[in-house]
mmCIF file of C-alpha atoms and ligand atoms in Angstrom:
data_model
loop_
_atom_site.group_PDB
_atom_site.id
_atom_site.type_symbol
_atom_site.label_atom_id
_atom_site.label_comp_id
_atom_site.label_asym_id
_atom_site.label_seq_id
_atom_site.Cartn_x
_atom_site.Cartn_y
_atom_site.Cartn_z
ATOM 1 C CA MET U 610 -9.726 25.159 -19.553
ATOM 2 C CA THR U 611 -13.039 26.408 -20.943
ATOM 3 C CA ASN U 612 -16.183 27.003 -18.886
ATOM 4 C CA ASP U 613 -17.842 24.282 -20.963
ATOM 5 C CA LEU U 614 -15.273 21.745 -19.755
ATOM 6 C CA THR U 615 -15.746 22.799 -16.131
ATOM 7 C CA THR U 616 -19.518 22.474 -16.496
ATOM 8 C CA SER U 617 -19.268 19.040 -18.086
ATOM 9 C CA TYR U 618 -16.829 17.949 -15.363
ATOM 10 C CA GLU U 619 -19.256 18.943 -12.629
ATOM 11 C CA ARG U 620 -22.079 17.100 -14.404
ATOM 12 C CA ASP U 621 -20.236 13.985 -15.585
ATOM 13 C CA GLY U 622 -17.359 13.689 -13.123
ATOM 14 C CA TYR U 623 -14.704 13.500 -15.831
ATOM 15 C CA LEU U 624 -13.270 15.367 -18.786
ATOM 16 C CA VAL U 625 -10.629 14.760 -21.458
ATOM 17 C CA LEU U 626 -7.685 17.090 -22.118
ATOM 18 C CA ASP U 627 -6.994 16.189 -25.737
ATOM 19 C CA HIS U 628 -3.287 15.929 -26.603
ATOM 20 C CA ALA U 629 -2.165 17.605 -23.382
ATOM 21 C CA LEU U 630 1.208 15.877 -23.811
ATOM 22 C CA ASP U 631 3.005 15.988 -27.151
ATOM 23 C CA ALA U 632 4.510 12.999 -28.955
ATOM 24 C CA GLY U 633 7.997 13.807 -27.608
ATOM 25 C CA GLU U 634 6.774 13.785 -24.009
ATOM 26 C CA VAL U 635 4.906 10.526 -24.515
ATOM 27 C CA GLY U 636 7.970 8.970 -26.173
ATOM 28 C CA GLU U 637 10.154 9.986 -23.243
ATOM 29 C CA LEU U 638 7.695 8.436 -20.762
ATOM 30 C CA LEU U 639 7.589 5.202 -22.759
ATOM 31 C CA GLU U 640 11.385 4.967 -22.739
ATOM 32 C CA GLU U 641 11.377 5.673 -19.027
ATOM 33 C CA ALA U 642 8.782 2.917 -18.515
ATOM 34 C CA VAL U 643 11.240 0.413 -20.017
ATOM 35 C CA ARG U 644 14.038 1.620 -17.725
ATOM 36 C CA ILE U 645 11.722 1.335 -14.716
ATOM 37 C CA CYS U 646 10.567 -2.186 -15.614
ATOM 38 C CA ARG U 647 14.162 -3.284 -16.258
ATOM 39 C CA GLY U 648 14.941 -2.203 -12.703
ATOM 40 C CA GLU U 649 17.519 0.319 -13.944
ATOM 41 C CA LEU U 650 16.110 3.121 -11.791
ATOM 42 C CA GLY U 651 15.800 1.184 -8.530
ATOM 43 C CA ASP U 652 14.070 -1.745 -6.903
ATOM 44 C CA ILE U 653 10.379 -2.467 -7.352
ATOM 45 C CA SER U 654 8.994 -4.634 -4.602
ATOM 46 C CA GLY U 655 7.560 -7.883 -6.036
ATOM 47 C CA ALA U 656 9.272 -7.568 -9.439
ATOM 48 C CA LEU U 657 11.620 -10.162 -10.851
ATOM 49 C CA PRO U 658 14.981 -8.759 -11.988
ATOM 50 C CA ALA U 659 15.337 -8.469 -15.768
ATOM 51 C CA GLY U 660 17.973 -10.645 -17.408
ATOM 52 C CA ALA U 661 20.561 -9.157 -19.770
ATOM 53 C CA ALA U 662 19.110 -11.226 -22.649
ATOM 54 C CA ASP U 663 15.527 -10.069 -22.057
ATOM 55 C CA THR U 664 14.116 -7.843 -24.787
ATOM 56 C CA ASP U 665 12.149 -4.749 -23.827
ATOM 57 C CA ASP U 666 8.960 -6.620 -24.747
ATOM 58 C CA ASP U 667 9.922 -9.573 -22.523
ATOM 59 C CA VAL U 668 10.379 -7.202 -19.623
ATOM 60 C CA LEU U 669 7.325 -4.989 -20.150
ATOM 61 C CA ARG U 670 4.969 -7.950 -20.517
ATOM 62 C CA ARG U 671 5.785 -9.073 -16.966
ATOM 63 C CA PHE U 672 4.114 -5.980 -15.523
ATOM 64 C CA LEU U 673 0.479 -5.082 -15.144
ATOM 65 C CA CYS U 674 1.093 -1.975 -13.069
ATOM 66 C CA VAL U 675 3.952 -0.376 -11.138
ATOM 67 C CA HIS U 676 2.883 1.756 -8.178
ATOM 68 C CA TYR U 677 4.778 4.956 -7.304
ATOM 69 C CA PRO U 678 6.966 5.267 -10.431
ATOM 70 C CA HIS U 679 7.506 8.949 -9.541
ATOM 71 C CA LYS U 680 9.734 7.707 -6.717
ATOM 72 C CA LEU U 681 12.077 6.102 -9.250
ATOM 73 C CA SER U 682 12.050 8.540 -12.118
ATOM 74 C CA GLY U 683 12.551 12.279 -12.479
ATOM 75 C CA VAL U 684 10.631 12.126 -15.771
ATOM 76 C CA MET U 685 7.600 10.619 -14.016
ATOM 77 C CA LEU U 686 7.918 13.141 -11.167
ATOM 78 C CA ASP U 687 8.077 16.043 -13.643
ATOM 79 C CA THR U 688 4.977 14.677 -15.365
ATOM 80 C CA MET U 689 3.103 14.910 -12.053
ATOM 81 C CA ARG U 690 3.681 18.650 -12.400
ATOM 82 C CA HIS U 691 2.823 18.862 -16.097
ATOM 83 C CA PRO U 692 1.574 22.421 -16.743
ATOM 84 C CA ALA U 693 -1.475 21.375 -18.795
ATOM 85 C CA VAL U 694 -2.593 18.966 -16.083
ATOM 86 C CA VAL U 695 -1.845 21.344 -13.212
ATOM 87 C CA SER U 696 -3.753 24.124 -14.943
ATOM 88 C CA ALA U 697 -6.844 21.888 -15.120
ATOM 89 C CA LEU U 698 -6.382 20.785 -11.502
ATOM 90 C CA THR U 699 -6.163 24.323 -10.116
ATOM 91 C CA THR U 700 -9.369 25.162 -11.966
ATOM 92 C CA LEU U 701 -11.176 22.101 -10.614
ATOM 93 C CA ILE U 702 -9.673 21.762 -7.113
ATOM 94 C CA GLY U 703 -8.359 25.191 -6.128
ATOM 95 C CA PRO U 704 -5.009 26.992 -6.034
ATOM 96 C CA ASN U 705 -3.214 24.610 -3.652
ATOM 97 C CA VAL U 706 -2.832 21.068 -4.980
ATOM 98 C CA LYS U 707 -0.752 18.099 -3.811
ATOM 99 C CA ALA U 708 -0.169 14.651 -5.344
ATOM 100 C CA MET U 709 0.185 11.465 -3.312
ATOM 101 C CA GLN U 710 0.223 8.577 -5.771
ATOM 102 C CA SER U 711 1.300 7.510 -9.241
ATOM 103 C CA MET U 712 0.658 4.269 -11.119
ATOM 104 C CA LEU U 713 2.231 3.115 -14.372
ATOM 105 C CA PHE U 714 -0.036 0.657 -16.201
ATOM 106 C CA ILE U 715 1.554 -1.508 -18.895
ATOM 107 C CA LYS U 716 -1.355 -3.933 -19.499
ATOM 108 C CA SER U 717 -0.205 -5.944 -22.480
ATOM 109 C CA GLU U 718 -2.580 -8.158 -24.484
ATOM 110 C CA GLY U 719 -4.421 -10.665 -22.297
ATOM 111 C CA GLU U 720 -3.868 -8.703 -19.074
ATOM 112 C CA PRO U 721 -6.936 -7.937 -16.937
ATOM 113 C CA GLY U 722 -8.678 -4.662 -16.250
ATOM 114 C CA GLN U 723 -9.894 -3.333 -12.920
ATOM 115 C CA ALA U 724 -13.488 -3.763 -11.722
ATOM 116 C CA TRP U 725 -15.885 -0.885 -10.942
ATOM 117 C CA HIS U 726 -14.508 1.248 -8.122
ATOM 118 C CA GLN U 727 -14.215 4.739 -6.710
ATOM 119 C CA ASP U 728 -10.734 6.018 -5.978
ATOM 120 C CA GLU U 729 -11.795 7.781 -2.762
ATOM 121 C CA LEU U 730 -12.391 4.355 -1.242
ATOM 122 C CA PHE U 731 -8.650 3.755 -1.436
ATOM 123 C CA ILE U 732 -7.371 7.303 -0.924
ATOM 124 C CA PRO U 733 -9.754 9.031 1.498
ATOM 125 C CA THR U 734 -9.481 12.797 1.466
ATOM 126 C CA ARG U 735 -11.450 14.718 4.057
ATOM 127 C CA ASP U 736 -12.869 17.221 1.602
ATOM 128 C CA ARG U 737 -13.734 14.892 -1.316
ATOM 129 C CA SER U 738 -11.142 16.580 -3.522
ATOM 130 C CA LEU U 739 -9.409 13.451 -4.835
ATOM 131 C CA THR U 740 -8.841 13.818 -8.578
ATOM 132 C CA ALA U 741 -7.085 11.494 -11.034
ATOM 133 C CA ALA U 742 -5.138 12.421 -14.149
ATOM 134 C CA TRP U 743 -5.043 9.322 -16.365
ATOM 135 C CA ILE U 744 -2.459 9.960 -19.071
ATOM 136 C CA ALA U 745 -2.743 7.724 -22.138
ATOM 137 C CA LEU U 746 0.670 6.559 -23.341
ATOM 138 C CA ASP U 747 -0.897 4.492 -26.154
ATOM 139 C CA ASP U 748 -4.137 5.156 -27.993
ATOM 140 C CA ALA U 749 -6.658 3.703 -25.521
ATOM 141 C CA THR U 750 -9.500 1.801 -27.202
ATOM 142 C CA VAL U 751 -12.319 -0.535 -26.190
ATOM 143 C CA ASP U 752 -10.256 -3.410 -27.618
ATOM 144 C CA ASN U 753 -7.102 -2.720 -25.642
ATOM 145 C CA GLY U 754 -8.878 -1.928 -22.371
ATOM 146 C CA CYS U 755 -9.627 1.798 -22.120
ATOM 147 C CA LEU U 756 -11.329 3.325 -19.091
ATOM 148 C CA TRP U 757 -15.102 3.037 -18.728
ATOM 149 C CA VAL U 758 -17.035 5.489 -16.571
ATOM 150 C CA LEU U 759 -20.526 5.869 -15.141
ATOM 151 C CA PRO U 760 -21.141 9.580 -15.854
ATOM 152 C CA GLY U 761 -22.632 11.469 -12.912
ATOM 153 C CA SER U 762 -21.942 8.671 -10.411
ATOM 154 C CA HIS U 763 -19.753 11.056 -8.372
ATOM 155 C CA GLN U 764 -22.470 13.617 -7.839
ATOM 156 C CA HIS U 765 -23.881 12.677 -4.440
ATOM 157 C CA GLY U 766 -20.538 11.924 -2.833
ATOM 158 C CA VAL U 767 -21.677 8.412 -1.908
ATOM 159 C CA LEU U 768 -19.121 5.633 -1.432
ATOM 160 C CA TYR U 769 -20.733 2.344 -2.469
ATOM 161 C CA PRO U 770 -19.961 -1.000 -0.781
ATOM 162 C CA ASN U 771 -17.096 -3.166 -1.984
ATOM 163 C CA ARG U 772 -16.345 -6.877 -2.032
ATOM 164 C CA GLU U 773 -13.813 -9.400 -3.254
ATOM 165 C CA HIS U 774 -14.610 -10.953 -6.633
ATOM 166 C CA ASP U 775 -13.374 -13.792 -8.817
ATOM 167 C CA ASP U 776 -14.249 -12.300 -12.196
ATOM 168 C CA PRO U 777 -11.275 -13.186 -14.426
ATOM 169 C CA ARG U 778 -11.736 -10.008 -16.473
ATOM 170 C CA TYR U 779 -10.445 -7.972 -13.548
ATOM 171 C CA ASP U 780 -7.376 -7.826 -11.349
ATOM 172 C CA CYS U 781 -7.586 -8.681 -7.663
ATOM 173 C CA THR U 782 -8.704 -5.243 -6.478
ATOM 174 C CA VAL U 783 -12.129 -5.256 -4.782
ATOM 175 C CA GLU U 784 -15.220 -4.294 -6.789
ATOM 176 C CA SER U 785 -17.938 -1.789 -5.930
ATOM 177 C CA TYR U 786 -21.508 -3.118 -6.008
ATOM 178 C CA GLY U 787 -25.030 -2.112 -5.064
ATOM 179 C CA PHE U 788 -24.922 1.217 -6.886
ATOM 180 C CA PRO U 789 -27.950 2.607 -8.728
ATOM 181 C CA PHE U 790 -26.402 2.420 -12.231
ATOM 182 C CA GLN U 791 -26.502 -0.280 -14.888
ATOM 183 C CA ASP U 792 -23.669 -1.486 -17.091
ATOM 184 C CA SER U 793 -25.706 -0.031 -19.966
ATOM 185 C CA ASP U 794 -25.108 3.450 -18.467
ATOM 186 C CA ALA U 795 -21.349 2.980 -18.859
ATOM 187 C CA VAL U 796 -19.372 4.999 -21.390
ATOM 188 C CA PRO U 797 -15.983 3.972 -22.816
ATOM 189 C CA VAL U 798 -13.394 6.750 -22.786
ATOM 190 C CA GLU U 799 -11.333 6.137 -25.904
ATOM 191 C CA VAL U 800 -8.493 8.651 -26.134
ATOM 192 C CA LYS U 801 -5.354 9.191 -28.163
ATOM 193 C CA ALA U 802 -1.876 8.847 -26.694
ATOM 194 C CA GLY U 803 -0.952 12.090 -24.922
ATOM 195 C CA SER U 804 -4.535 12.846 -23.934
ATOM 196 C CA VAL U 805 -5.459 12.982 -20.258
ATOM 197 C CA VAL U 806 -8.678 11.785 -18.629
ATOM 198 C CA VAL U 807 -9.228 13.868 -15.488
ATOM 199 C CA PHE U 808 -11.790 12.365 -13.133
ATOM 200 C CA ASN U 809 -13.364 12.832 -9.734
ATOM 201 C CA GLY U 810 -12.438 10.487 -6.873
ATOM 202 C CA TYR U 811 -16.113 9.498 -6.420
ATOM 203 C CA LEU U 812 -16.645 8.604 -10.088
ATOM 204 C CA LEU U 813 -17.372 4.899 -10.618
ATOM 205 C CA HIS U 814 -14.958 3.667 -13.261
ATOM 206 C CA LYS U 815 -13.392 0.430 -14.461
ATOM 207 C CA SER U 816 -11.364 -1.010 -17.296
ATOM 208 C CA LEU U 817 -11.711 -4.262 -19.228
ATOM 209 C CA PRO U 818 -8.886 -6.614 -20.235
ATOM 210 C CA ASN U 819 -6.616 -5.841 -23.144
ATOM 211 C CA THR U 820 -8.187 -8.065 -25.808
ATOM 212 C CA ALA U 821 -6.339 -6.504 -28.731
ATOM 213 C CA GLY U 822 -4.287 -9.043 -30.650
ATOM 214 C CA HIS U 823 -0.931 -7.577 -29.756
ATOM 215 C CA GLY U 824 0.461 -4.612 -27.913
ATOM 216 C CA TYR U 825 0.117 -2.568 -24.781
ATOM 217 C CA ARG U 826 -2.344 -0.181 -23.231
ATOM 218 C CA ARG U 827 0.052 1.905 -21.231
ATOM 219 C CA ALA U 828 -1.117 4.760 -19.018
ATOM 220 C CA LEU U 829 0.385 6.868 -16.260
ATOM 221 C CA VAL U 830 -2.139 7.733 -13.561
ATOM 222 C CA ASN U 831 -1.443 10.429 -10.974
ATOM 223 C CA HIS U 832 -3.682 11.255 -8.038
ATOM 224 C CA TYR U 833 -4.136 14.727 -6.565
ATOM 225 C CA MET U 834 -6.157 16.557 -3.924
ATOM 226 C CA SER U 835 -6.447 19.911 -2.248
ATOM 227 C CA ALA U 836 -3.332 20.694 -0.210
ATOM 228 C CA GLU U 837 -5.712 22.216 2.353
ATOM 229 C CA SER U 838 -7.147 18.826 3.325
ATOM 230 C CA LEU U 839 -5.517 16.301 5.633
ATOM 231 C CA LEU U 840 -5.047 12.871 4.055
ATOM 232 C CA PRO U 841 -5.871 10.100 6.570
ATOM 233 C CA TRP U 842 -4.478 7.338 4.359
ATOM 234 C CA ALA U 843 -3.510 4.116 6.120
ATOM 235 C CA VAL U 844 0.154 3.245 6.049
ATOM 236 C CA PRO U 845 0.181 -0.495 6.804
ATOM 237 C CA GLU U 846 3.896 -0.668 5.996
ATOM 238 C CA GLN U 847 4.546 0.966 9.343
ATOM 239 C CA GLY U 848 2.958 -2.002 11.059
ATOM 240 C CA THR U 849 0.960 0.020 13.558
ATOM 241 C CA GLY U 850 -2.371 -1.277 12.261
ATOM 242 C CA MET U 851 -3.647 2.288 12.335
ATOM 243 C CA GLY U 852 -4.089 4.856 9.626
ATOM 244 C CA GLN U 853 -2.187 8.086 9.757
ATOM 245 C CA ALA U 854 -3.924 11.314 10.660
ATOM 246 C CA ASP U 855 -2.177 12.938 7.744
ATOM 247 C CA PHE U 856 -0.181 11.159 5.054
ATOM 248 C CA ARG U 857 2.826 13.353 4.309
ATOM 249 C CA ASP U 858 4.448 11.413 1.455
ATOM 250 C CA VAL U 859 3.136 14.061 -0.927
ATOM 251 C CA VAL U 860 4.337 16.272 -3.771
ATOM 252 C CA LEU U 861 3.061 19.853 -3.927
ATOM 253 C CA VAL U 862 2.233 20.630 -7.579
ATOM 254 C CA ALA U 863 0.569 24.065 -7.239
ATOM 255 C CA GLY U 864 0.321 26.903 -4.732
ATOM 256 C CA THR U 865 1.275 26.508 -1.108
ATOM 257 C CA ASP U 866 0.991 23.702 1.438
ATOM 258 C CA PRO U 867 -0.608 24.875 4.686
ATOM 259 C CA TYR U 868 0.813 21.774 6.406
ATOM 260 C CA ALA U 869 4.378 22.327 5.204
ATOM 261 C CA TYR U 870 5.442 22.918 8.809
ATOM 262 C CA LYS U 871 5.026 19.165 9.402
ATOM 263 C CA GLY U 872 7.674 18.353 6.802
ATOM 264 C CA LEU U 873 7.525 15.471 4.319
ATOM 265 C CA GLU U 874 7.984 11.732 4.785
ATOM 266 C CA ASN U 875 9.019 8.874 2.509
ATOM 267 C CA LEU U 876 6.449 6.204 3.385
ATOM 268 C CA ARG U 877 5.667 4.294 0.198
ATOM 269 C CA ARG U 878 8.068 2.304 -1.960
ATOM 270 C CA PRO U 879 7.639 1.325 -5.602
ATOM 271 C CA ARG U 880 5.911 -2.033 -5.963
ATOM 272 C CA ILE U 881 4.018 -4.108 -8.496
ATOM 273 C CA ARG U 882 0.289 -4.737 -8.552
ATOM 274 C CA PRO U 883 -0.398 -8.498 -8.813
ATOM 275 C CA ASN U 884 -2.606 -9.287 -11.814
ATOM 276 C CA ARG U 885 -4.867 -11.877 -10.144
ATOM 277 C CA ASP U 886 -3.362 -13.563 -7.117
ATOM 278 C CA GLY U 887 -2.071 -12.100 -3.906
ATOM 279 C CA GLY U 888 -2.965 -9.004 -1.949
ATOM 280 C CA CYS U 889 -3.997 -5.926 -3.794
ATOM 281 C CA ASP U 890 -4.185 -2.927 -1.477
ATOM 282 C CA ARG U 891 -3.784 -0.147 -4.078
HETATM 283 O O1 AKG L 1067 -6.175 2.028 -16.242
HETATM 284 C C1 AKG L 1067 -6.792 1.102 -15.740
HETATM 285 O O2 AKG L 1067 -6.886 0.019 -16.292
HETATM 286 C C2 AKG L 1067 -7.483 1.291 -14.425
HETATM 287 C C3 AKG L 1067 -7.156 2.613 -13.818
HETATM 288 C C4 AKG L 1067 -7.988 2.942 -12.661
HETATM 289 O O3 AKG L 1067 -9.028 2.394 -12.449
HETATM 290 C C5 AKG L 1067 -7.553 3.986 -11.753
HETATM 291 O O4 AKG L 1067 -6.555 4.647 -12.029
HETATM 292 O O5 AKG L 1067 -8.197 4.177 -10.705
#
C-alpha cells in the first residue's frame, strides 16, 4: 500500500483497494454464496430451507444478509485471510491482526440499506482498532445501494448516540444521530466487483436501498482489529446478560496472538439479518 493511501486513510477514515480480488475469486465467492443460501453448507438461524424446485435467484432473493458465513464456508474463511487485504490491514493496524465477524450481503432490488452508524458501537475494541474490509462482489453503484461515508467522521474517536428508527429505506439496525455532519457531506463509494473498501470502525457510514431495476448488490464484509486488544463484545447467546471480558471466537489473520494461551471458542452461529422486522443485534 502506498504512503498516499495511508495518508488518505488517516484523513478520510477509508480507502479503496481497486481490484484486490480477481474475477475468478469473485466468481468463486458468488457460487459459494448460493451454496450458503441454499443451506448446503449448514444451518443458518432464521432462514427458511430452500426447496428442490427453487432457482438460485429464488433462494438468493430471500436473504438480505447472512452473518458469520466464514463459519460455514472454507472459501469465505480463506477470503478473511486474503493477502491483499491482510497486507493493507497490517499497514493500518499493526503486525498482529485478528478477525471476529463476517457478513454476506445479498441485497437484491428493493431491499433496504443500513442507516448511518459506526461499527465500533456494535463491536467495541479497547484500542479503537476495529477495521472493516467491504469486498464488492458486484459493481456497487448509487443505484444498487453502494456504501456512503462521511469522510473524516472517525477522526476524534467519538461514538455518537443511537436510536431506533422507522425509516423504510433502512433495515432495523439502530441509526446514529446528533453528529456534526450533514447528509450533503456524504460521499458515495462506487466500486467495481473485486475492489475492497477498507474503513475505520469510527467512520460514520450507511447504505441506501437497492433501487436498480433488477439484480443484486452483493458484498462480503469482514471485521478485524489488533490482536493485542481484548474484545469485550457481549455474547447474549450465553444468556448471562453480561458481556465477555474478551471475545475469543476469533480468527488470527496476521502475526501472533498474545492471548493465544486462552484458547479459542465457538460462540456465534450463522444467522440471517431481518430486513425490517424483528431484532437486529448485528
Ligand atoms: O453493505 C451495506 O449495505 C452495509 C454495510 C455496513 O454498513 C457495514 O458493514 O457496517
